[in-house]
């Protein structure tokens, strides 16, 4: 526990941002700073940003919750009312604009919420606080399955939803293992298309301060403000090593490392996560649980090889079949 | 709906082709959150259309089959050495099919855990895939109604 996580987090973070700084100096600077990142394909997962949260340090002061609002408030929805009547009329309206102060759950105006668990483990009582927000999955189903390309993963690992393109169909929430993104009706692109028949607003969630902080080489607001240095952030490889080392030193338990195929948010708890999951208030809707999550994209990842093999196999089969039919025809003519 | 040009292809596959395309269109449309909204998934036997993962997997599997058949047709055509003379409507649809196929493969690549594509590129392939598939559907229906559904000129059509 002698580790100075704040310093370490800064060093790790700034080291990780060497890449960001390089791109800011390059001609692509405007795009880099709007968070879209540079073009091109890459698989350098080590350079993805990853956060580590030691929940035993969190005192539930909520400073991170308010810092998030302050830093990202200008992105919050300002819906037009009355909302267009939607067809069919069973389509749910989700309006948080009159309840912006809610902090005990995720909403379009509250991207970070603290859960509390009171548990007994091995004869000891614990009261633990868990900051909850998007985990920034490594292979995010919300982004992979967004039909409109509105939810996307940036090359620095940040998963964000482009509010100008989101239709608010909430598919990202349906496929997210933790149901993180939250909808606000009455804003966004759908209003300019067929507001009665398609779409229902815009989905909101933590974007890791991609533009307000990270693009400038600064720490995300919630990381920076925390008086207890609960969070560290940096290149994934270093953060994973840190998390494993700390878990080894403290005999603690990690969450997020393997969940949903791996996330860029790794929690450390002194108590097993199954125990915490039983104790947190996750039964109400939109209060994410803490159960172990299998990779929801695993089947797709397996089937992908069939998709890639199909054209090659088809081509070969076609050539073979044509050759055979030519042979057969020739054979027939010879008879 | 018309069939790909490949005399060498077993007729059962050629007959299955329109159904394959129909199911691809259906599971493709089910990627938008509309099946529940419009109560289509409430119809008996269609509940699975509201499950994004099921429809996505089926779309992948049918997509693989679709790519297999397309490349079969291509391979057989190339091997036979007789390049088909496509009708205007055939050319248009073949072009749209090629775009749908290529952007479909790109979408699968995008979903690979080791790959992160530029968000603008992802946006482009998502929309081009959707629009090209939609136009293909429109073209197929329009040419069918106009009785110009054939891909190739009559002299080249096999049995
Ligand atoms: S936690 Fe949910 S919203 Fe966040 S990246 Fe993963 S799937 Fe998307
Ligand atoms: S990283 Fe930024 S957007 Fe995400 S919860 Fe923290 S402050 Fe909010
Ligand atoms: S600021 Fe730090 S200590 Fe306070 S609630 Fe947030 S994570 Fe916990």
Short mmCIF file of C-alpha atoms and ligand atoms in Angstrom, two decimals:
data_model
loop_
_atom_site.label_atom_id
_atom_site.label_comp_id
_atom_site.label_asym_id
_atom_site.label_seq_id
_atom_site.Cartn_x
_atom_site.Cartn_y
_atom_site.Cartn_z
CA UNK A 1 0.00 0.00 0.00
CA UNK A 2 3.08 2.27 -0.11
CA UNK A 3 2.31 2.95 -3.75
CA UNK A 4 1.61 6.61 -4.51
CA UNK A 5 -1.16 5.97 -7.01
CA UNK A 6 -1.77 9.58 -7.85
CA UNK A 7 1.77 10.17 -9.02
CA UNK A 8 1.88 6.81 -10.65
CA UNK A 9 -1.39 7.44 -12.38
CA UNK A 10 -0.19 10.74 -13.69
CA UNK A 11 3.07 9.29 -14.92
CA UNK A 12 1.36 6.31 -16.47
CA UNK A 13 -1.27 8.55 -17.97
CA UNK A 14 1.11 11.08 -19.41
CA UNK A 15 3.28 8.29 -20.75
CA UNK A 16 0.23 6.88 -22.44
CA UNK A 17 -0.56 10.24 -23.90
CA UNK A 18 2.72 10.50 -25.77
CA UNK A 19 0.66 9.09 -28.62
CA UNK A 20 -2.02 11.74 -28.14
CA UNK A 21 0.54 14.53 -27.98
CA UNK A 22 2.18 13.29 -31.16
CA UNK A 23 -1.12 13.31 -32.98
CA UNK A 24 -1.96 16.78 -31.63
CA UNK A 25 1.19 18.14 -33.25
CA UNK A 26 0.41 16.42 -36.53
CA UNK A 27 -1.83 17.83 -39.27
CA UNK A 28 -4.66 15.67 -37.94
CA UNK A 29 -4.70 17.81 -34.81
CA UNK A 30 -8.20 19.16 -35.29
CA UNK A 31 -9.61 15.69 -35.57
CA UNK A 32 -7.50 14.35 -32.77
CA UNK A 33 -8.78 17.06 -30.49
CA UNK A 34 -12.41 16.42 -31.37
CA UNK A 35 -11.77 12.91 -30.15
CA UNK A 36 -12.18 11.04 -33.37
CA UNK A 37 -8.56 9.98 -33.37
CA UNK A 38 -6.37 9.37 -36.35
CA UNK A 39 -7.48 7.30 -39.27
CA UNK A 40 -6.36 3.80 -40.08
CA UNK A 41 -6.51 0.36 -38.63
CA UNK A 42 -4.58 -0.63 -35.59
CA UNK A 43 -4.50 -3.40 -33.10
CA UNK A 44 -2.22 -1.82 -30.54
CA UNK A 45 -4.30 -2.57 -27.54
CA UNK A 46 -1.44 -1.76 -25.22
CA UNK A 47 -1.95 1.90 -26.09
CA UNK A 48 -5.59 1.89 -25.09
CA UNK A 49 -6.35 3.92 -22.00
CA UNK A 50 -7.36 1.85 -19.02
CA UNK A 51 -8.47 2.90 -15.56
CA UNK A 52 -7.79 1.15 -12.27
CA UNK A 53 -10.08 1.77 -9.30
CA UNK A 54 -9.15 0.65 -5.82
CA UNK A 55 -12.59 0.75 -4.23
CA UNK A 56 -11.25 0.27 -0.71
CA UNK A 57 -10.09 3.90 -0.92
CA UNK A 58 -13.41 5.44 -1.96
CA UNK A 59 -15.09 7.48 0.81
CA UNK A 60 -18.25 8.31 -1.17
CA UNK A 61 -17.58 12.05 -1.13
CA UNK A 62 -19.22 12.27 -4.59
CA UNK A 63 -16.69 14.84 -5.79
CA UNK A 64 -16.15 12.79 -8.92
CA UNK A 65 -19.87 12.77 -9.65
CA UNK A 66 -20.04 16.58 -9.58
CA UNK A 67 -16.74 17.05 -11.39
CA UNK A 68 -18.09 14.89 -14.21
CA UNK A 69 -21.17 17.12 -14.51
CA UNK A 70 -19.17 20.28 -14.46
CA UNK A 71 -16.73 19.09 -17.09
CA UNK A 72 -19.24 17.48 -19.40
CA UNK A 73 -22.39 19.48 -18.66
CA UNK A 74 -22.24 21.29 -22.00
CA UNK A 75 -22.87 17.92 -23.68
CA UNK A 76 -26.03 17.23 -21.70
CA UNK A 77 -29.31 17.19 -23.65
CA UNK A 78 -31.59 20.21 -23.90
CA UNK A 79 -34.74 18.54 -25.19
CA UNK A 80 -37.48 20.33 -27.08
CA UNK A 81 -40.93 20.06 -25.55
CA UNK A 82 -43.59 18.98 -26.09
CA UNK A 83 -42.09 15.77 -27.44
CA UNK A 84 -43.42 14.63 -30.79
CA UNK A 85 -46.17 12.05 -30.43
CA UNK A 86 -44.63 8.71 -31.20
CA UNK A 87 -46.09 5.84 -33.12
CA UNK A 88 -47.11 3.32 -31.88
CA UNK A 89 -48.08 5.05 -28.67
CA UNK A 90 -46.54 2.33 -26.51
CA UNK A 91 -43.08 3.70 -27.38
CA UNK A 92 -41.68 4.83 -24.02
CA UNK A 93 -40.78 8.46 -23.42
CA UNK A 94 -37.68 8.80 -21.23
CA UNK A 95 -37.36 12.27 -19.86
CA UNK A 96 -34.71 13.16 -17.29
CA UNK A 97 -34.60 16.85 -18.07
CA UNK A 98 -36.73 17.73 -15.03
CA UNK A 99 -34.70 15.43 -12.80
CA UNK A 100 -31.19 16.53 -13.58
CA UNK A 101 -30.11 16.36 -9.95
CA UNK A 102 -30.57 12.61 -9.60
CA UNK A 103 -27.22 11.06 -8.62
CA UNK A 104 -28.15 7.63 -7.28
CA UNK A 105 -28.29 6.07 -10.73
CA UNK A 106 -27.05 6.64 -14.25
CA UNK A 107 -29.08 9.13 -16.30
CA UNK A 108 -28.37 11.28 -19.37
CA UNK A 109 -27.35 13.97 -16.85
CA UNK A 110 -25.43 11.71 -14.49
CA UNK A 111 -22.75 9.61 -16.12
CA UNK A 112 -21.15 8.45 -12.89
CA UNK A 113 -22.89 7.10 -9.82
CA UNK A 114 -21.55 5.66 -6.57
CA UNK A 115 -22.94 2.33 -5.36
CA UNK A 116 -22.56 1.27 -1.78
CA UNK A 117 -22.33 -2.28 -0.44
CA UNK A 118 -22.36 -3.25 3.19
CA UNK A 119 -21.07 -6.78 3.56
CA UNK A 120 -19.49 -9.17 5.96
CA UNK A 121 -16.62 -11.21 4.65
CA UNK A 122 -14.49 -13.61 6.63
CA UNK A 123 -15.76 -12.24 9.89
CA UNK A 124 -15.05 -8.62 8.97
CA UNK A 125 -17.55 -5.87 8.19
CA UNK A 126 -17.03 -3.76 5.09
CA UNK A 127 -18.74 -0.68 3.75
CA UNK A 128 -17.50 -0.27 0.22
CA UNK A 129 -18.28 2.37 -2.39
CA UNK A 130 -18.04 1.62 -6.07
CA UNK A 131 -17.95 4.40 -8.67
CA UNK A 132 -19.98 3.15 -11.63
CA UNK A 133 -19.90 4.36 -15.20
CA UNK A 134 -19.22 2.91 -18.65
CA UNK A 135 -16.38 0.39 -18.42
CA UNK A 136 -15.07 1.11 -21.95
CA UNK A 137 -15.10 -2.49 -23.12
CA UNK A 138 -12.28 -3.67 -25.35
CA UNK A 139 -14.72 -5.14 -27.85
CA UNK A 140 -17.77 -3.03 -27.06
CA UNK A 141 -21.10 -4.50 -28.15
CA UNK A 142 -22.70 -1.05 -27.91
CA UNK A 143 -20.38 0.22 -30.64
CA UNK A 144 -20.16 -3.00 -32.67
CA UNK A 145 -23.91 -3.38 -32.90
CA UNK A 146 -24.93 0.26 -33.34
CA UNK A 147 -26.67 0.18 -36.72
CA UNK A 148 -25.85 3.81 -37.48
CA UNK A 149 -22.19 4.06 -36.53
CA UNK A 150 -23.10 6.52 -33.76
CA UNK A 151 -21.53 4.52 -30.93
CA UNK A 152 -17.88 4.01 -31.62
CA UNK A 153 -14.59 3.03 -30.10
CA UNK A 154 -11.70 5.44 -30.55
CA UNK A 155 -8.18 4.26 -31.10
CA UNK A 156 -7.27 5.29 -27.55
CA UNK A 157 -9.86 2.78 -26.33
CA UNK A 158 -12.52 5.33 -25.38
CA UNK A 159 -16.03 4.22 -26.30
CA UNK A 160 -18.36 7.11 -26.99
CA UNK A 161 -21.70 7.89 -28.55
CA UNK A 162 -21.84 10.69 -31.11
CA UNK A 163 -24.94 12.58 -30.07
CA UNK A 164 -25.39 14.12 -33.52
CA UNK A 165 -25.87 10.68 -35.08
CA UNK A 166 -27.60 8.72 -32.33
CA UNK A 167 -31.26 7.90 -33.01
CA UNK A 168 -32.02 6.94 -29.41
CA UNK A 169 -33.31 3.45 -30.17
CA UNK A 170 -31.47 2.28 -27.02
CA UNK A 171 -30.04 -0.80 -28.70
CA UNK A 172 -26.67 0.03 -27.11
CA UNK A 173 -28.29 -0.22 -23.69
CA UNK A 174 -30.00 -3.49 -24.60
CA UNK A 175 -26.73 -5.13 -25.68
CA UNK A 176 -24.52 -3.64 -22.94
CA UNK A 177 -23.98 -6.24 -20.21
CA UNK A 178 -24.45 -3.47 -17.63
CA UNK A 179 -27.16 -1.43 -19.44
CA UNK A 180 -25.01 1.68 -19.13
CA UNK A 181 -26.18 4.18 -21.80
CA UNK A 182 -29.23 6.21 -20.83
CA UNK A 183 -31.81 7.80 -23.08
CA UNK A 184 -33.22 11.29 -23.26
CA UNK A 185 -36.24 11.70 -25.51
CA UNK A 186 -36.79 14.88 -27.51
CA UNK A 187 -33.26 15.59 -28.73
CA UNK A 188 -31.14 14.61 -31.70
CA UNK A 189 -31.25 13.57 -35.29
CA UNK A 190 -34.58 11.74 -35.16
CA UNK A 191 -36.39 15.06 -34.73
CA UNK A 192 -35.25 16.06 -38.23
CA UNK A 193 -36.20 12.72 -39.83
CA UNK A 194 -39.47 10.98 -38.98
CA UNK A 195 -39.88 11.78 -35.28
CA UNK A 196 -43.22 10.01 -35.03
CA UNK A 197 -42.08 6.75 -36.59
CA UNK A 198 -38.39 6.18 -35.92
CA UNK A 199 -35.97 7.07 -33.16
CA UNK A 200 -36.58 8.32 -29.66
CA UNK A 201 -33.82 10.74 -28.62
CA UNK A 202 -30.15 10.30 -27.85
CA UNK A 203 -28.21 7.91 -25.59
CA UNK A 204 -25.71 9.31 -23.09
CA UNK A 205 -22.89 7.82 -21.04
CA UNK A 206 -19.36 8.47 -19.81
CA UNK A 207 -17.09 9.41 -22.71
CA UNK A 208 -13.98 9.49 -20.52
CA UNK A 209 -13.80 13.25 -20.98
CA UNK A 210 -12.41 12.48 -24.44
CA UNK A 211 -12.58 16.09 -25.64
CA UNK A 212 -12.67 18.18 -22.49
CA UNK A 213 -9.66 16.53 -20.87
CA UNK A 214 -7.98 13.61 -22.60
CA UNK A 215 -7.54 15.37 -25.95
CA UNK A 216 -5.65 18.09 -24.08
CA UNK A 217 -3.42 15.58 -22.35
CA UNK A 218 -5.22 16.03 -19.03
CA UNK A 219 -6.66 13.46 -16.65
CA UNK A 220 -10.40 12.74 -16.85
CA UNK A 221 -12.25 14.96 -14.37
CA UNK A 222 -13.27 12.16 -12.01
CA UNK A 223 -9.71 10.86 -11.81
CA UNK A 224 -8.22 14.26 -11.19
CA UNK A 225 -10.65 15.51 -8.55
CA UNK A 226 -10.68 12.43 -6.31
CA UNK A 227 -9.16 13.33 -2.92
CA UNK A 228 -8.43 9.69 -2.19
CA UNK A 229 -6.75 8.84 -5.48
CA UNK A 230 -9.16 6.00 -6.05
CA UNK A 231 -8.46 5.93 -9.77
CA UNK A 232 -5.31 5.55 -11.83
CA UNK A 233 -5.35 5.75 -15.59
CA UNK A 234 -2.79 4.92 -18.24
CA UNK A 235 -1.85 2.56 -21.07
CA UNK A 236 -3.65 -0.73 -20.66
CA UNK A 237 -0.58 -2.89 -20.32
CA UNK A 238 0.78 -0.85 -17.43
CA UNK A 239 -2.57 -0.58 -15.69
CA UNK A 240 -3.22 -4.32 -15.99
CA UNK A 241 0.20 -4.98 -14.47
CA UNK A 242 -0.54 -2.50 -11.68
CA UNK A 243 -3.96 -4.05 -10.98
CA UNK A 244 -2.53 -7.56 -10.81
CA UNK A 245 0.31 -6.48 -8.60
CA UNK A 246 -2.00 -4.69 -6.19
CA UNK A 247 -4.39 -7.63 -6.12
CA UNK A 248 -1.47 -9.90 -5.30
CA UNK A 249 -0.18 -7.59 -2.57
CA UNK A 250 -3.56 -7.09 -0.91
CA UNK A 251 -5.13 -10.48 -1.58
CA UNK A 252 -7.94 -8.56 -3.31
CA UNK A 253 -10.27 -9.39 -6.19
CA UNK A 254 -10.35 -7.84 -9.65
CA UNK A 255 -13.38 -6.99 -11.78
CA UNK A 256 -13.38 -5.94 -15.43
CA UNK A 257 -10.16 -7.63 -16.48
CA UNK A 258 -11.95 -10.49 -18.20
CA UNK A 259 -15.55 -9.37 -17.97
CA UNK A 260 -17.33 -9.02 -21.30
CA UNK A 261 -14.11 -10.15 -22.94
CA UNK A 262 -12.06 -7.49 -21.14
CA UNK A 263 -12.79 -3.87 -20.28
CA UNK A 264 -10.62 -0.81 -19.90
CA UNK A 265 -11.83 -0.34 -16.32
CA UNK A 266 -10.40 -2.62 -13.68
CA UNK A 267 -11.72 -2.57 -10.14
CA UNK A 268 -9.95 -3.93 -7.08
CA UNK A 269 -11.98 -4.98 -4.05
CA UNK A 270 -10.96 -6.56 -0.75
CA UNK A 271 -14.15 -8.65 -0.93
CA UNK A 272 -15.13 -11.08 -3.73
CA UNK A 273 -17.35 -9.52 -6.36
CA UNK A 274 -20.09 -12.14 -5.98
CA UNK A 275 -20.47 -10.97 -2.39
CA UNK A 276 -20.64 -7.32 -3.43
CA UNK A 277 -23.05 -8.11 -6.22
CA UNK A 278 -25.49 -9.55 -3.71
CA UNK A 279 -25.26 -6.43 -1.59
CA UNK A 280 -25.43 -3.56 -4.09
CA UNK A 281 -28.72 -2.05 -5.13
CA UNK A 282 -28.70 -3.23 -8.71
CA UNK A 283 -32.20 -4.57 -8.78
CA UNK A 284 -33.72 -1.26 -9.80
CA UNK A 285 -33.34 -0.61 -13.51
CA UNK A 286 -30.19 1.13 -14.68
CA UNK A 287 -28.18 0.47 -11.57
CA UNK A 288 -25.50 -1.75 -13.04
CA UNK A 289 -24.76 -5.04 -11.31
CA UNK A 290 -21.40 -6.59 -10.48
CA UNK A 291 -21.91 -10.14 -11.70
CA UNK A 292 -19.21 -11.83 -13.77
CA UNK A 293 -20.01 -11.18 -17.43
CA UNK A 294 -19.24 -13.54 -20.28
CA UNK A 295 -18.10 -11.97 -23.55
CA UNK A 296 -21.35 -11.17 -25.35
CA UNK A 297 -19.51 -10.89 -28.69
CA UNK A 298 -17.89 -14.35 -28.34
CA UNK A 299 -20.21 -16.10 -30.81
CA UNK A 300 -19.65 -13.40 -33.40
CA UNK A 301 -15.91 -13.64 -32.86
CA UNK A 302 -16.11 -17.38 -33.61
CA UNK A 303 -18.40 -17.02 -36.60
CA UNK A 304 -16.25 -14.30 -38.14
CA UNK A 305 -13.78 -16.88 -39.43
CA UNK A 306 -16.62 -18.57 -41.36
CA UNK A 307 -17.45 -15.22 -42.96
CA UNK A 308 -13.82 -14.72 -43.97
CA UNK A 309 -13.44 -18.30 -45.23
CA UNK A 310 -16.69 -18.33 -47.21
CA UNK A 311 -15.52 -16.36 -50.28
CA UNK A 312 -12.37 -18.47 -50.62
CA UNK A 313 -14.23 -21.76 -50.20
CA UNK A 314 -16.98 -20.61 -52.56
CA UNK A 315 -14.55 -19.56 -55.25
CA UNK A 316 -12.77 -22.90 -55.07
CA UNK A 317 -16.03 -24.85 -55.08
CA UNK A 318 -17.31 -22.85 -58.06
CA UNK A 319 -14.15 -23.39 -60.09
CA UNK A 320 -14.20 -27.08 -59.24
CA UNK A 321 -17.90 -27.48 -60.10
CA UNK A 322 -17.50 -25.65 -63.41
CA UNK A 323 -14.49 -27.77 -64.32
CA UNK A 324 -16.44 -30.89 -63.52
CA UNK A 325 -19.44 -29.86 -65.57
CA UNK A 326 -17.17 -29.02 -68.52
CA UNK A 327 -15.53 -32.44 -68.16
CA UNK A 328 -18.91 -34.15 -67.94
CA UNK A 329 -20.15 -32.35 -71.03
CA UNK A 330 -17.02 -33.33 -72.93
CA UNK A 331 -17.37 -36.89 -71.68
CA UNK A 332 -21.01 -36.87 -72.81
CA UNK A 333 -20.01 -35.61 -76.25
CA UNK A 334 -17.39 -38.33 -76.58
CA UNK A 335 -19.93 -41.12 -75.91
CA UNK B 1 -36.10 -12.47 -57.04
CA UNK B 2 -33.48 -13.59 -59.51
CA UNK B 3 -30.68 -16.05 -59.17
CA UNK B 4 -26.95 -15.70 -59.62
CA UNK B 5 -25.56 -16.80 -62.93
CA UNK B 6 -23.93 -20.13 -62.44
CA UNK B 7 -25.03 -23.00 -64.52
CA UNK B 8 -22.77 -25.18 -62.43
CA UNK B 9 -24.58 -24.46 -59.20
CA UNK B 10 -26.91 -27.18 -57.99
CA UNK B 11 -30.47 -26.06 -58.61
CA UNK B 12 -31.36 -26.48 -54.95
CA UNK B 13 -28.87 -23.75 -54.04
CA UNK B 14 -30.11 -21.52 -56.80
CA UNK B 15 -33.65 -21.97 -55.60
CA UNK B 16 -32.61 -21.26 -52.03
CA UNK B 17 -30.92 -18.00 -53.06
CA UNK B 18 -34.01 -15.74 -52.96
CA UNK B 19 -34.93 -17.11 -49.53
CA UNK B 20 -31.42 -16.53 -48.31
CA UNK B 21 -31.58 -12.93 -49.49
CA UNK B 22 -34.98 -12.46 -47.88
CA UNK B 23 -33.72 -13.74 -44.52
CA UNK B 24 -30.60 -11.60 -44.79
CA UNK B 25 -32.78 -8.55 -45.40
CA UNK B 26 -35.03 -9.47 -42.49
CA UNK B 27 -32.21 -10.08 -40.00
CA UNK B 28 -30.44 -7.01 -41.36
CA UNK B 29 -33.46 -4.83 -40.71
CA UNK B 30 -33.76 -6.41 -37.27
CA UNK B 31 -30.43 -4.76 -36.43
CA UNK B 32 -32.41 -1.55 -36.14
CA UNK B 33 -34.58 -1.43 -33.04
CA UNK B 34 -37.84 -1.61 -34.99
CA UNK B 35 -39.10 -5.18 -34.57
CA UNK B 36 -40.33 -4.60 -31.03
CA UNK B 37 -41.50 -1.06 -31.65
CA UNK B 38 -43.70 -2.19 -34.50
CA UNK B 39 -44.84 -5.38 -32.70
CA UNK B 40 -43.46 -7.58 -35.49
CA UNK B 41 -41.74 -9.69 -32.84
CA UNK B 42 -45.10 -10.17 -31.12
CA UNK B 43 -46.31 -12.27 -34.05
CA UNK B 44 -46.22 -16.00 -33.34
CA UNK B 45 -42.82 -17.50 -34.16
CA UNK B 46 -41.16 -14.11 -34.68
CA UNK B 47 -40.11 -13.36 -31.11
CA UNK B 48 -36.47 -14.02 -32.03
CA UNK B 49 -36.51 -10.96 -34.28
CA UNK B 50 -36.39 -8.76 -31.18
CA UNK B 51 -33.21 -10.43 -29.90
CA UNK B 52 -30.31 -8.42 -31.27
CA UNK B 53 -27.73 -11.13 -30.62
CA UNK B 54 -29.76 -13.92 -32.25
CA UNK B 55 -30.54 -11.89 -35.35
CA UNK B 56 -26.94 -10.70 -35.54
CA UNK B 57 -25.61 -14.25 -35.39
CA UNK B 58 -28.12 -15.47 -37.96
CA UNK B 59 -27.12 -12.53 -40.17
CA UNK B 60 -23.46 -13.56 -39.84
CA UNK B 61 -24.21 -17.22 -40.65
CA UNK B 62 -26.43 -16.37 -43.63
CA UNK B 63 -23.90 -13.77 -44.70
CA UNK B 64 -21.24 -16.47 -44.83
CA UNK B 65 -23.53 -18.66 -46.93
CA UNK B 66 -24.35 -15.71 -49.19
CA UNK B 67 -20.66 -14.95 -49.73
CA UNK B 68 -20.05 -18.63 -50.44
CA UNK B 69 -22.73 -18.71 -53.14
CA UNK B 70 -21.65 -15.42 -54.69
CA UNK B 71 -18.06 -16.52 -54.94
CA UNK B 72 -19.19 -19.91 -56.24
CA UNK B 73 -20.97 -18.12 -59.06
CA UNK B 74 -17.90 -16.00 -59.66
CA UNK B 75 -15.52 -18.97 -59.60
CA UNK B 76 -17.71 -21.06 -61.89
CA UNK B 77 -18.11 -18.16 -64.32
CA UNK B 78 -14.39 -17.48 -64.45
CA UNK B 79 -13.57 -21.15 -64.90
CA UNK B 80 -16.11 -21.63 -67.66
CA UNK B 81 -14.35 -18.89 -69.60
CA UNK B 82 -17.59 -17.42 -70.91
CA UNK B 83 -18.19 -14.05 -69.35
CA UNK B 84 -21.90 -13.36 -69.02
CA UNK B 85 -23.42 -10.42 -70.85
CA UNK B 86 -25.30 -8.71 -68.07
CA UNK B 87 -28.48 -6.76 -68.70
CA UNK B 88 -28.55 -3.14 -67.51
CA UNK B 89 -30.67 -4.17 -64.53
CA UNK B 90 -28.32 -7.09 -63.93
CA UNK B 91 -25.30 -4.81 -63.95
CA UNK B 92 -26.91 -2.39 -61.53
CA UNK B 93 -27.87 -5.12 -59.10
CA UNK B 94 -24.55 -6.94 -59.40
CA UNK B 95 -22.85 -3.66 -58.50
CA UNK B 96 -25.10 -3.17 -55.47
CA UNK B 97 -24.57 -6.77 -54.38
CA UNK B 98 -20.81 -6.31 -54.58
CA UNK B 99 -21.05 -3.18 -52.42
CA UNK B 100 -23.27 -4.96 -49.88
CA UNK B 101 -20.87 -7.93 -49.77
CA UNK B 102 -17.71 -5.86 -49.36
CA UNK B 103 -19.17 -3.53 -46.72
CA UNK B 104 -20.60 -6.59 -44.95
CA UNK B 105 -17.14 -8.13 -44.71
CA UNK B 106 -15.77 -4.79 -43.50
CA UNK B 107 -18.40 -4.72 -40.77
CA UNK B 108 -17.29 -8.16 -39.60
CA UNK B 109 -13.68 -6.96 -39.59
CA UNK B 110 -14.80 -3.92 -37.57
CA UNK B 111 -16.25 -6.24 -34.91
CA UNK B 112 -12.99 -8.15 -34.55
CA UNK B 113 -11.69 -7.61 -31.03
CA UNK B 114 -8.17 -6.81 -32.26
CA UNK B 115 -9.22 -4.15 -34.75
CA UNK B 116 -10.21 -0.53 -34.21
CA UNK B 117 -11.18 1.28 -37.39
CA UNK B 118 -11.39 5.01 -37.88
CA UNK B 119 -14.86 6.14 -36.68
CA UNK B 120 -15.52 8.04 -39.92
CA UNK B 121 -14.74 4.92 -41.91
CA UNK B 122 -17.02 2.86 -39.67
CA UNK B 123 -19.75 5.44 -40.18
CA UNK B 124 -19.29 5.20 -43.95
CA UNK B 125 -19.38 1.39 -44.12
CA UNK B 126 -22.41 1.20 -41.82
CA UNK B 127 -24.43 3.61 -43.94
CA UNK B 128 -23.21 2.36 -47.31
CA UNK B 129 -24.07 -1.23 -46.31
CA UNK B 130 -27.55 -0.19 -45.25
CA UNK B 131 -28.26 2.08 -48.23
CA UNK B 132 -26.86 -0.34 -50.83
CA UNK B 133 -28.94 -3.21 -49.39
CA UNK B 134 -32.01 -1.01 -49.43
CA UNK B 135 -31.40 0.08 -53.03
CA UNK B 136 -30.81 -3.53 -54.07
CA UNK B 137 -34.19 -4.45 -52.57
CA UNK B 138 -35.87 -1.54 -54.35
CA UNK B 139 -34.17 -2.40 -57.65
CA UNK B 140 -35.10 -6.07 -57.33
CA UNK B 141 -38.76 -5.24 -56.78
CA UNK B 142 -38.86 -2.54 -59.48
CA UNK B 143 -37.20 -4.68 -62.16
CA UNK B 144 -39.36 -7.62 -61.24
CA UNK B 145 -42.51 -5.54 -61.67
CA UNK B 146 -41.17 -4.20 -64.96
CA UNK B 147 -40.47 -7.80 -66.03
CA UNK B 148 -36.82 -7.04 -66.40
CA UNK B 149 -35.71 -9.29 -63.56
CA UNK B 150 -33.11 -11.24 -65.54
CA UNK B 151 -29.44 -10.70 -64.76
CA UNK B 152 -28.17 -11.91 -68.14
CA UNK B 153 -29.38 -11.76 -71.70
CA UNK B 154 -31.67 -14.60 -72.67
CA UNK B 155 -29.17 -16.41 -74.91
CA UNK B 156 -26.88 -16.96 -71.93
CA UNK B 157 -29.32 -18.32 -69.42
CA UNK B 158 -28.64 -21.86 -68.34
CA UNK B 159 -31.19 -24.37 -67.11
S1 LIG C 1 -19.85 -0.90 -20.63
FE1 LIG C 1 -21.61 -0.96 -21.97
S2 LIG C 1 -21.73 1.10 -22.78
FE2 LIG C 1 -19.67 0.90 -21.93
S3 LIG C 1 -18.40 0.18 -23.66
FE3 LIG C 1 -19.12 -1.65 -22.59
S4 LIG C 1 -20.98 -2.21 -23.73
FE4 LIG C 1 -20.54 -0.09 -24.23
S1 LIG C 2 -14.21 9.88 -17.26
FE1 LIG C 2 -15.11 11.90 -17.54
S2 LIG C 2 -17.09 11.46 -18.47
FE2 LIG C 2 -16.40 9.53 -17.57
S3 LIG C 2 -17.27 9.47 -15.51
FE3 LIG C 2 -15.22 10.37 -15.34
S4 LIG C 2 -15.57 12.57 -15.48
FE4 LIG C 2 -17.41 11.57 -16.26
S1 LIG C 3 -14.14 11.42 -5.61
FE1 LIG C 3 -12.98 9.57 -5.14
S2 LIG C 3 -13.47 9.16 -2.99
FE2 LIG C 3 -14.96 10.64 -3.69
S3 LIG C 3 -16.68 9.37 -4.37
FE3 LIG C 3 -15.44 9.70 -6.17
S4 LIG C 3 -14.05 7.99 -6.26
FE4 LIG C 3 -14.93 8.01 -4.21
#
